[in-house]
mmCIF file of C-alpha atoms and ligand atoms in Angstrom:
data_model
loop_
_atom_site.group_PDB
_atom_site.id
_atom_site.type_symbol
_atom_site.label_atom_id
_atom_site.label_comp_id
_atom_site.label_asym_id
_atom_site.label_seq_id
_atom_site.Cartn_x
_atom_site.Cartn_y
_atom_site.Cartn_z
ATOM 1 C CA MET A 853 -11.784 14.494 6.191
ATOM 2 C CA LYS A 854 -9.079 12.825 4.522
ATOM 3 C CA THR A 855 -6.562 12.234 6.849
ATOM 4 C CA LEU A 856 -2.997 12.354 5.836
ATOM 5 C CA PRO A 857 -1.099 9.421 7.150
ATOM 6 C CA ASP A 858 0.456 9.897 10.174
ATOM 7 C CA SER A 859 4.215 9.001 9.051
ATOM 8 C CA LEU A 860 3.889 12.192 6.453
ATOM 9 C CA LEU A 861 2.429 14.286 9.560
ATOM 10 C CA GLU A 862 5.499 13.548 11.580
ATOM 11 C CA ARG A 863 7.683 14.301 8.634
ATOM 12 C CA LEU A 864 6.141 17.745 7.235
ATOM 13 C CA PRO A 865 8.081 20.042 9.834
ATOM 14 C CA GLN A 866 11.696 18.765 7.435
ATOM 15 C CA ILE A 867 10.131 19.341 4.240
ATOM 16 C CA ARG A 868 11.761 21.853 2.049
ATOM 17 C CA SER A 869 10.792 20.984 -1.717
ATOM 18 C CA VAL A 870 7.724 19.938 -3.238
ATOM 19 C CA CYS A 871 7.461 17.476 -6.667
ATOM 20 C CA VAL A 872 3.643 16.517 -7.301
ATOM 21 C CA MET A 873 3.190 14.200 -10.206
ATOM 22 C CA THR A 874 -0.544 13.886 -11.367
ATOM 23 C CA GLY A 875 -2.138 12.036 -13.930
ATOM 24 C CA ALA A 876 -5.997 11.490 -16.415
ATOM 25 C CA GLY A 877 -7.238 11.068 -12.724
ATOM 26 C CA ILE A 878 -7.260 14.368 -11.515
ATOM 27 C CA SER A 879 -9.866 15.751 -13.883
ATOM 28 C CA ALA A 880 -11.921 13.434 -13.558
ATOM 29 C CA GLU A 881 -13.649 15.400 -11.535
ATOM 30 C CA SER A 882 -13.982 18.524 -14.067
ATOM 31 C CA GLY A 883 -15.305 15.713 -17.055
ATOM 32 C CA VAL A 884 -12.385 14.576 -18.304
ATOM 33 C CA PRO A 885 -11.966 11.098 -19.229
ATOM 34 C CA THR A 886 -9.170 9.072 -17.832
ATOM 35 C CA PHE A 887 -7.613 6.651 -19.652
ATOM 36 C CA ARG A 888 -7.663 3.719 -18.412
ATOM 37 C CA GLY A 889 -10.446 1.722 -16.196
ATOM 38 C CA ALA A 890 -14.030 1.538 -16.132
ATOM 39 C CA GLU A 891 -14.914 5.276 -18.801
ATOM 40 C CA GLY A 892 -11.447 5.081 -19.800
ATOM 41 C CA LEU A 893 -10.721 6.409 -23.216
ATOM 42 C CA TRP A 894 -9.279 3.638 -24.479
ATOM 43 C CA LYS A 895 -12.010 1.182 -23.425
ATOM 44 C CA LYS A 896 -13.619 2.637 -26.886
ATOM 45 C CA PHE A 897 -10.845 2.681 -29.131
ATOM 46 C CA ARG A 898 -7.824 1.017 -29.194
ATOM 47 C CA PRO A 899 -3.834 3.492 -27.732
ATOM 48 C CA GLU A 900 -1.694 1.987 -31.344
ATOM 49 C CA GLU A 901 -4.525 3.232 -33.152
ATOM 50 C CA LEU A 902 -4.719 6.228 -32.467
ATOM 51 C CA ALA A 903 -2.019 7.537 -30.277
ATOM 52 C CA SER A 904 1.377 6.974 -32.494
ATOM 53 C CA ILE A 905 2.366 8.793 -35.768
ATOM 54 C CA ASP A 906 2.136 5.352 -38.046
ATOM 55 C CA ALA A 907 -1.881 5.447 -36.773
ATOM 56 C CA PHE A 908 -1.948 9.110 -38.104
ATOM 57 C CA LEU A 909 -0.253 9.045 -40.913
ATOM 58 C CA ALA A 910 -2.499 6.076 -42.342
ATOM 59 C CA ASN A 911 -5.866 7.794 -41.126
ATOM 60 C CA PRO A 912 -4.827 11.237 -40.477
ATOM 61 C CA GLU A 913 -8.926 12.426 -40.520
ATOM 62 C CA ILE A 914 -9.338 9.867 -37.652
ATOM 63 C CA VAL A 915 -6.839 10.697 -35.200
ATOM 64 C CA TRP A 916 -7.722 14.404 -35.934
ATOM 65 C CA GLU A 917 -10.955 13.881 -35.336
ATOM 66 C CA TRP A 918 -10.493 12.442 -31.735
ATOM 67 C CA TYR A 919 -8.108 15.117 -31.074
ATOM 68 C CA SER A 920 -10.998 17.315 -31.493
ATOM 69 C CA TYR A 921 -13.899 15.325 -30.504
ATOM 70 C CA ARG A 922 -11.400 15.956 -27.116
ATOM 71 C CA ARG A 923 -10.897 19.242 -27.586
ATOM 72 C CA THR A 924 -14.985 20.439 -27.677
ATOM 73 C CA LEU A 925 -15.127 19.010 -25.070
ATOM 74 C CA LEU A 926 -12.563 20.118 -22.951
ATOM 75 C CA GLU A 927 -14.031 23.678 -24.064
ATOM 76 C CA SER A 928 -16.499 23.279 -20.991
ATOM 77 C CA VAL A 929 -14.555 21.684 -18.054
ATOM 78 C CA GLU A 930 -13.212 23.801 -15.492
ATOM 79 C CA PRO A 931 -10.581 23.180 -12.709
ATOM 80 C CA ASN A 932 -11.084 21.878 -9.699
ATOM 81 C CA ALA A 933 -10.950 21.987 -6.266
ATOM 82 C CA ALA A 934 -7.782 19.589 -6.364
ATOM 83 C CA HIS A 935 -5.707 21.420 -9.733
ATOM 84 C CA ARG A 936 -6.979 24.998 -7.116
ATOM 85 C CA ALA A 937 -5.205 23.665 -4.526
ATOM 86 C CA LEU A 938 -1.543 22.452 -6.290
ATOM 87 C CA ALA A 939 -1.878 25.662 -7.747
ATOM 88 C CA ARG A 940 -1.728 27.496 -3.965
ATOM 89 C CA LEU A 941 0.127 25.196 -3.192
ATOM 90 C CA GLU A 942 3.172 27.207 -4.383
ATOM 91 C CA ALA A 943 3.554 29.634 -2.530
ATOM 92 C CA VAL A 944 3.086 27.574 0.706
ATOM 93 C CA VAL A 945 6.291 25.338 0.094
ATOM 94 C CA GLU A 946 9.727 26.960 -0.243
ATOM 95 C CA SER A 947 10.248 25.174 -3.829
ATOM 96 C CA MET A 948 7.685 22.821 -5.880
ATOM 97 C CA LEU A 949 7.333 21.424 -8.777
ATOM 98 C CA LEU A 950 4.707 20.316 -10.928
ATOM 99 C CA ILE A 951 4.814 17.659 -12.846
ATOM 100 C CA THR A 952 1.816 16.603 -15.607
ATOM 101 C CA GLN A 953 1.148 13.922 -18.075
ATOM 102 C CA ASN A 954 -2.596 15.488 -18.488
ATOM 103 C CA VAL A 955 -2.383 17.637 -22.315
ATOM 104 C CA ASP A 956 -5.569 19.057 -21.082
ATOM 105 C CA GLY A 957 -3.921 22.433 -19.573
ATOM 106 C CA LEU A 958 -5.966 22.548 -17.292
ATOM 107 C CA HIS A 959 -3.237 22.788 -14.527
ATOM 108 C CA ALA A 960 -2.428 26.763 -16.499
ATOM 109 C CA LEU A 961 -5.363 27.441 -16.218
ATOM 110 C CA ALA A 962 -6.307 26.852 -12.249
ATOM 111 C CA GLY A 963 -3.167 28.919 -12.137
ATOM 112 C CA SER A 964 -0.112 26.535 -11.609
ATOM 113 C CA LYS A 965 3.453 28.724 -12.467
ATOM 114 C CA ASN A 966 5.971 26.312 -11.859
ATOM 115 C CA MET A 967 4.876 22.831 -13.857
ATOM 116 C CA VAL A 968 6.186 20.569 -16.594
ATOM 117 C CA GLU A 969 4.310 18.850 -18.866
ATOM 118 C CA LEU A 970 5.916 15.818 -20.125
ATOM 119 C CA HIS A 971 2.905 14.562 -22.614
ATOM 120 C CA GLY A 972 2.429 17.685 -24.311
ATOM 121 C CA ASN A 973 -0.736 19.739 -25.012
ATOM 122 C CA ILE A 974 -3.421 19.192 -26.691
ATOM 123 C CA ARG A 975 -4.443 22.688 -27.506
ATOM 124 C CA ARG A 976 -1.127 24.009 -29.678
ATOM 125 C CA SER A 977 -0.438 21.727 -33.014
ATOM 126 C CA HIS A 978 2.173 21.585 -34.705
ATOM 127 C CA CYS A 979 3.253 20.300 -38.785
ATOM 128 C CA HIS A 980 3.920 17.021 -38.479
ATOM 129 C CA ALA A 981 7.024 18.137 -41.733
ATOM 130 C CA CYS A 982 8.482 21.701 -40.849
ATOM 131 C CA GLY A 983 7.697 21.278 -36.863
ATOM 132 C CA ASN A 984 5.578 24.970 -37.045
ATOM 133 C CA SER A 985 3.751 25.632 -33.750
ATOM 134 C CA VAL A 986 0.843 26.903 -34.102
ATOM 135 C CA THR A 987 -2.168 27.544 -31.272
ATOM 136 C CA GLU A 988 -4.730 28.888 -33.985
ATOM 137 C CA LEU A 989 -4.717 26.637 -36.399
ATOM 138 C CA PRO A 990 -6.426 27.600 -39.823
ATOM 139 C CA ARG A 991 -9.875 27.317 -41.033
ATOM 140 C CA SER A 992 -10.337 23.986 -42.300
ATOM 141 C CA GLU A 993 -13.718 21.764 -43.483
ATOM 142 C CA LYS A 994 -14.796 19.954 -40.796
ATOM 143 C CA GLY A 995 -12.958 16.493 -41.552
ATOM 144 C CA VAL A 996 -10.441 17.612 -43.118
ATOM 145 C CA VAL A 997 -6.994 17.877 -41.296
ATOM 146 C CA PRO A 998 -5.548 21.436 -41.256
ATOM 147 C CA VAL A 999 -2.604 21.659 -43.852
ATOM 148 C CA CYS A 1000 0.739 24.581 -42.523
ATOM 149 C CA GLU A 1001 0.984 27.492 -44.068
ATOM 150 C CA ILE A 1002 4.334 27.385 -44.601
ATOM 151 C CA CYS A 1003 5.516 24.105 -46.201
ATOM 152 C CA GLY A 1004 1.692 22.484 -47.068
ATOM 153 C CA GLY A 1005 2.161 19.544 -43.668
ATOM 154 C CA LEU A 1006 -0.355 18.326 -42.219
ATOM 155 C CA TYR A 1007 -0.808 19.530 -38.226
ATOM 156 C CA ARG A 1008 -1.239 17.400 -35.854
ATOM 157 C CA PRO A 1009 -1.876 17.854 -31.895
ATOM 158 C CA SER A 1010 1.450 19.144 -30.506
ATOM 159 C CA VAL A 1011 1.387 15.774 -27.948
ATOM 160 C CA VAL A 1012 2.859 12.726 -26.836
ATOM 161 C CA TRP A 1013 2.614 10.203 -28.614
ATOM 162 C CA PHE A 1014 3.659 5.991 -28.145
ATOM 163 C CA GLY A 1015 7.436 6.061 -29.604
ATOM 164 C CA GLU A 1016 7.654 9.433 -29.079
ATOM 165 C CA ILE A 1017 10.030 11.090 -27.279
ATOM 166 C CA LEU A 1018 8.755 13.512 -24.612
ATOM 167 C CA PRO A 1019 10.718 17.804 -24.489
ATOM 168 C CA MET A 1020 13.782 17.473 -22.966
ATOM 169 C CA GLU A 1021 14.120 20.154 -20.932
ATOM 170 C CA ALA A 1022 10.203 19.555 -19.188
ATOM 171 C CA PHE A 1023 11.480 15.862 -19.083
ATOM 172 C CA GLY A 1024 14.960 16.447 -17.316
ATOM 173 C CA ARG A 1025 13.954 19.530 -15.456
ATOM 174 C CA ALA A 1026 11.322 17.075 -13.830
ATOM 175 C CA GLU A 1027 13.919 14.004 -13.033
ATOM 176 C CA ARG A 1028 16.414 16.859 -11.703
ATOM 177 C CA ALA A 1029 13.552 17.953 -9.549
ATOM 178 C CA ALA A 1030 12.541 14.579 -8.122
ATOM 179 C CA LYS A 1031 16.180 13.667 -7.536
ATOM 180 C CA VAL A 1032 16.402 16.970 -4.845
ATOM 181 C CA CYS A 1033 12.972 17.348 -3.249
ATOM 182 C CA ASP A 1034 11.688 15.657 0.022
ATOM 183 C CA LEU A 1035 7.938 14.994 -0.802
ATOM 184 C CA PHE A 1036 6.311 13.421 -3.784
ATOM 185 C CA VAL A 1037 3.431 12.843 -4.605
ATOM 186 C CA LEU A 1038 1.270 10.869 -7.076
ATOM 187 C CA VAL A 1039 -2.081 12.541 -7.937
ATOM 188 C CA GLY A 1040 -4.783 10.247 -10.423
ATOM 189 C CA THR A 1041 -1.799 8.267 -12.494
ATOM 190 C CA SER A 1042 -2.071 4.263 -13.181
ATOM 191 C CA GLY A 1043 1.735 4.896 -13.421
ATOM 192 C CA VAL A 1044 1.994 2.250 -16.483
ATOM 193 C CA VAL A 1045 3.427 4.660 -18.726
ATOM 194 C CA TYR A 1046 7.386 5.413 -19.029
ATOM 195 C CA PRO A 1047 9.486 7.603 -18.470
ATOM 196 C CA ALA A 1048 6.885 9.671 -16.633
ATOM 197 C CA ALA A 1049 6.375 6.486 -14.322
ATOM 198 C CA SER A 1050 10.252 6.432 -13.637
ATOM 199 C CA ILE A 1051 9.970 9.579 -12.025
ATOM 200 C CA PRO A 1052 8.653 8.883 -8.141
ATOM 201 C CA PHE A 1053 12.143 6.770 -8.324
ATOM 202 C CA SER A 1054 14.486 9.279 -8.879
ATOM 203 C CA ALA A 1055 12.303 10.746 -6.156
ATOM 204 C CA LYS A 1056 13.297 7.450 -3.386
ATOM 205 C CA SER A 1057 16.336 6.986 -4.413
ATOM 206 C CA GLY A 1058 16.818 10.956 -3.706
ATOM 207 C CA GLY A 1059 15.295 9.926 -0.043
ATOM 208 C CA ALA A 1060 11.760 11.875 -0.884
ATOM 209 C CA TYR A 1061 8.571 10.756 0.852
ATOM 210 C CA VAL A 1062 6.565 9.468 -1.687
ATOM 211 C CA LEU A 1063 2.121 9.878 -1.449
ATOM 212 C CA GLU A 1064 0.129 8.369 -3.518
ATOM 213 C CA ILE A 1065 -3.426 10.214 -3.450
ATOM 214 C CA ASN A 1066 -5.839 7.608 -5.990
ATOM 215 C CA PRO A 1067 -9.475 5.575 -5.068
ATOM 216 C CA GLU A 1068 -7.154 2.364 -7.007
ATOM 217 C CA GLU A 1069 -4.882 0.646 -6.189
ATOM 218 C CA THR A 1070 -2.015 1.337 -9.196
ATOM 219 C CA GLU A 1071 1.582 -0.274 -10.299
ATOM 220 C CA LEU A 1072 3.484 2.634 -8.296
ATOM 221 C CA SER A 1073 1.393 1.749 -4.876
ATOM 222 C CA ARG A 1074 3.552 -0.839 -3.069
ATOM 223 C CA TYR A 1075 6.434 1.773 -3.408
ATOM 224 C CA ALA A 1076 4.330 4.078 -1.630
ATOM 225 C CA ASP A 1077 5.574 5.438 1.621
ATOM 226 C CA GLY A 1078 1.884 6.741 2.131
ATOM 227 C CA ILE A 1079 -1.698 6.953 0.970
ATOM 228 C CA VAL A 1080 -4.588 8.040 0.442
ATOM 229 C CA ARG A 1081 -7.319 5.909 -0.879
ATOM 230 C CA ALA A 1082 -9.396 9.794 -2.335
ATOM 231 C CA LEU A 1083 -10.843 11.237 -4.966
ATOM 232 C CA ALA A 1084 -8.824 13.519 -6.064
ATOM 233 C CA THR A 1085 -10.966 16.803 -5.039
ATOM 234 C CA VAL A 1086 -10.715 15.053 -1.476
ATOM 235 C CA GLY A 1087 -7.304 13.806 -1.052
ATOM 236 C CA VAL A 1088 -5.576 16.802 -2.256
ATOM 237 C CA PRO A 1089 -6.734 20.303 -0.180
ATOM 238 C CA PRO A 1090 -5.488 18.322 3.119
ATOM 239 C CA LEU A 1091 -2.057 18.427 1.781
ATOM 240 C CA LEU A 1092 -2.785 23.024 1.128
ATOM 241 C CA GLU A 1093 -4.173 22.796 4.809
ATOM 242 C CA ALA A 1094 -1.256 21.182 6.848
ATOM 243 C CA PHE A 1095 1.035 22.581 4.684
ATOM 244 C CA THR A 1096 -1.047 26.578 5.607
ATOM 245 C CA GLN A 1097 -0.932 25.225 8.766
ATOM 246 C CA ARG A 1098 3.118 24.786 9.981
ATOM 247 C CA GLY A 1099 3.760 27.961 7.580
HETATM 248 C C1 BJW B 1766 -8.411 8.981 -10.494
HETATM 249 C C2 BJW B 1766 -10.046 9.559 -10.130
HETATM 250 C C3 BJW B 1766 -10.147 10.886 -9.075
HETATM 251 C C4 BJW B 1766 -9.867 8.249 -11.421
HETATM 252 N N1 BJW B 1766 -9.325 10.985 -8.526
HETATM 253 N N2 BJW B 1766 -7.755 9.369 -8.744
HETATM 254 C C5 BJW B 1766 9.339 1.620 -20.314
HETATM 255 C C6 BJW B 1766 8.937 0.036 -19.759
HETATM 256 C C7 BJW B 1766 7.786 -0.571 -20.656
HETATM 257 C C8 BJW B 1766 7.766 0.139 -21.860
HETATM 258 C C9 BJW B 1766 8.706 1.631 -22.256
HETATM 259 C C10 BJW B 1766 9.050 2.055 -21.407
HETATM 260 N N3 BJW B 1766 9.461 2.672 -22.081
HETATM 261 C C11 BJW B 1766 8.546 3.143 -23.039
HETATM 262 C C12 BJW B 1766 7.573 2.940 -23.039
HETATM 263 C C13 BJW B 1766 7.012 2.446 -24.140
HETATM 264 C C14 BJW B 1766 5.718 3.394 -24.144
HETATM 265 C C15 BJW B 1766 5.244 2.757 -22.674
HETATM 266 O O1 BJW B 1766 5.153 3.890 -21.363
HETATM 267 N N4 BJW B 1766 4.400 1.705 -23.159
HETATM 268 C C16 BJW B 1766 3.312 1.432 -21.449
HETATM 269 C C17 BJW B 1766 1.745 1.291 -21.964
HETATM 270 C C18 BJW B 1766 3.410 -0.050 -21.934
HETATM 271 N N5 BJW B 1766 6.100 4.753 -23.831
HETATM 272 C C19 BJW B 1766 6.624 5.688 -24.730
HETATM 273 O O2 BJW B 1766 6.370 5.513 -25.953
HETATM 274 C C20 BJW B 1766 7.522 7.236 -24.849
HETATM 275 N N6 BJW B 1766 7.683 7.321 -25.075
HETATM 276 C C21 BJW B 1766 9.069 7.477 -24.935
HETATM 277 O O3 BJW B 1766 9.399 6.610 -24.536
HETATM 278 O O4 BJW B 1766 10.294 7.197 -26.179
HETATM 279 C C22 BJW B 1766 11.152 6.934 -26.345
HETATM 280 C C23 BJW B 1766 11.236 5.677 -26.905
HETATM 281 C C24 BJW B 1766 11.205 5.978 -28.581
HETATM 282 C C25 BJW B 1766 11.283 5.309 -29.000
HETATM 283 C C26 BJW B 1766 11.364 3.665 -28.877
HETATM 284 C C27 BJW B 1766 11.213 3.934 -28.148
HETATM 285 C C28 BJW B 1766 11.541 4.226 -26.742
HETATM 286 C C29 BJW B 1766 5.881 8.022 -24.425
HETATM 287 C C30 BJW B 1766 4.464 7.979 -24.142
HETATM 288 C C31 BJW B 1766 3.878 9.269 -24.818
HETATM 289 C C32 BJW B 1766 2.279 8.556 -23.827
HETATM 290 N N7 BJW B 1766 1.303 9.861 -24.373
HETATM 291 C C33 BJW B 1766 -0.508 9.220 -24.084
HETATM 292 C C34 BJW B 1766 -1.189 9.869 -24.822
HETATM 293 C C35 BJW B 1766 -0.647 11.783 -24.642
HETATM 294 C C36 BJW B 1766 -1.693 12.219 -26.061
HETATM 295 C C37 BJW B 1766 -3.712 11.623 -26.374
HETATM 296 O O5 BJW B 1766 -3.641 12.583 -24.564
HETATM 297 O O6 BJW B 1766 -4.068 11.843 -26.776
HETATM 298 O O7 BJW B 1766 -0.386 10.088 -22.675
HETATM 299 S S1 BJW B 1766 -0.683 7.932 -23.245
HETATM 300 C C38 BJW B 1766 -1.749 8.496 -21.581
HETATM 301 O O8 BJW B 1766 -1.536 8.025 -21.117
HETATM 302 C C39 BJW B 1766 -2.060 9.877 -21.959
HETATM 303 C C40 BJW B 1766 -1.691 9.990 -20.363
HETATM 304 O O9 BJW B 1766 0.011 10.920 -20.140
HETATM 305 C C41 BJW B 1766 -0.700 9.031 -20.095
HETATM 306 C C42 BJW B 1766 -0.443 8.672 -18.321
HETATM 307 O O10 BJW B 1766 -1.699 7.864 -18.694
HETATM 308 P P1 BJW B 1766 -2.609 8.547 -16.711
HETATM 309 O O11 BJW B 1766 -2.203 9.872 -16.526
HETATM 310 O O12 BJW B 1766 -1.865 7.308 -15.968
HETATM 311 O O13 BJW B 1766 -4.055 7.630 -17.229
HETATM 312 P P2 BJW B 1766 -4.854 6.615 -16.513
HETATM 313 O O14 BJW B 1766 -6.147 6.501 -17.623
HETATM 314 O O15 BJW B 1766 -3.998 5.654 -17.422
HETATM 315 O O16 BJW B 1766 -4.579 6.466 -14.855
HETATM 316 C C43 BJW B 1766 -5.949 7.329 -14.543
HETATM 317 C C44 BJW B 1766 -5.409 6.812 -13.061
HETATM 318 O O17 BJW B 1766 -7.023 8.014 -12.457
HETATM 319 C C45 BJW B 1766 -6.096 5.195 -12.223
HETATM 320 O O18 BJW B 1766 -5.387 4.555 -11.881
HETATM 321 C C46 BJW B 1766 -7.348 5.576 -11.595
HETATM 322 O O19 BJW B 1766 -7.852 5.338 -10.762
HETATM 323 C C47 BJW B 1766 -6.981 7.683 -11.304
HETATM 324 N N8 BJW B 1766 -8.445 8.146 -10.564
HETATM 325 N N9 BJW B 1766 -10.772 9.123 -10.635
HETATM 326 C C48 BJW B 1766 -7.703 10.415 -8.294
HETATM 327 N N10 BJW B 1766 -11.182 11.480 -9.313
HETATM 328 ZN ZN1 ZN B 1767 5.086 23.162 -42.148
#
């Protein structure tokens, strides 16, 4: 089993409050592609052509099709051992907030409750014009973007695109928890997308120990106090085990 850094094990008895921030890497072993990297979604598609309001308004059918493809993929995937370990960690530590950049909903499926979704959720949609929010979309022909029953505007996925503001309540909750936590864990994120990537700095300035779990070096590695170079399903369960044994 992959060992946690000694410096973290020494601090373990003092840790009361934990924040965990996850990115696409935690869902990679469930079969959900990451964005960047060799197998990433954006090897094939340029982000600005798909993940912005300008792209959607210029080519709504293409953008809708891309999200439909990803939603279909999600129908056949399940949470993995890392999602499940984080859901169980909630019951083991005094205080925990899970901050996810993922839109796949796998943390909720694994049972996480105390959680914020910074970049929305691909399973929801809302009307671009009036904001009407739905989980069940009206029927539409394949390749045709469904329209709002209230105003006739186009439905769009309820995810945060480049240039859009993150949900204020979710971001505020994440920032507040990061500032006061004792341990901040980064799992499977490249740390290149802001403002999410700024949250570990709030944790660090509040005195937290920052742990990174990622098989690759990232933009945030040099700021981490401890590093576990492992896949999420290998690196995360030992964290749950360490806190469980501590009691
Ligand atoms: C494993 C693994 C395994 C693999 N186990 N690990 C300050 C500085 C610079 C730029 C900006 C800034 N502030 C704002 C910006 C602009 C922009 C931005 O950050 N751009 C940078 C990319 C340059 N940010 C925004 O536009 C944000 N909005 C905003 O700032 O509003 C204010 C504003 C408004 C108007 C004008 C100006 C400012 C919004 C950002 C929204 C991001 N949305 C996306 C798409 C969501 C919809 C969709 O799904 O299609 O969110 S982008 C995409 O990246 C997605 C992710 O949540 C996000 C982060 O990616 P993540 O999760 O880190 O994945 P990867 O693929 O990058 O990395 C995977 C990692 O996993 C790797 O490290 C692997 O090694 C690892 N891994 N297998 C563990 N098995
Ligand atoms: Zn509408």
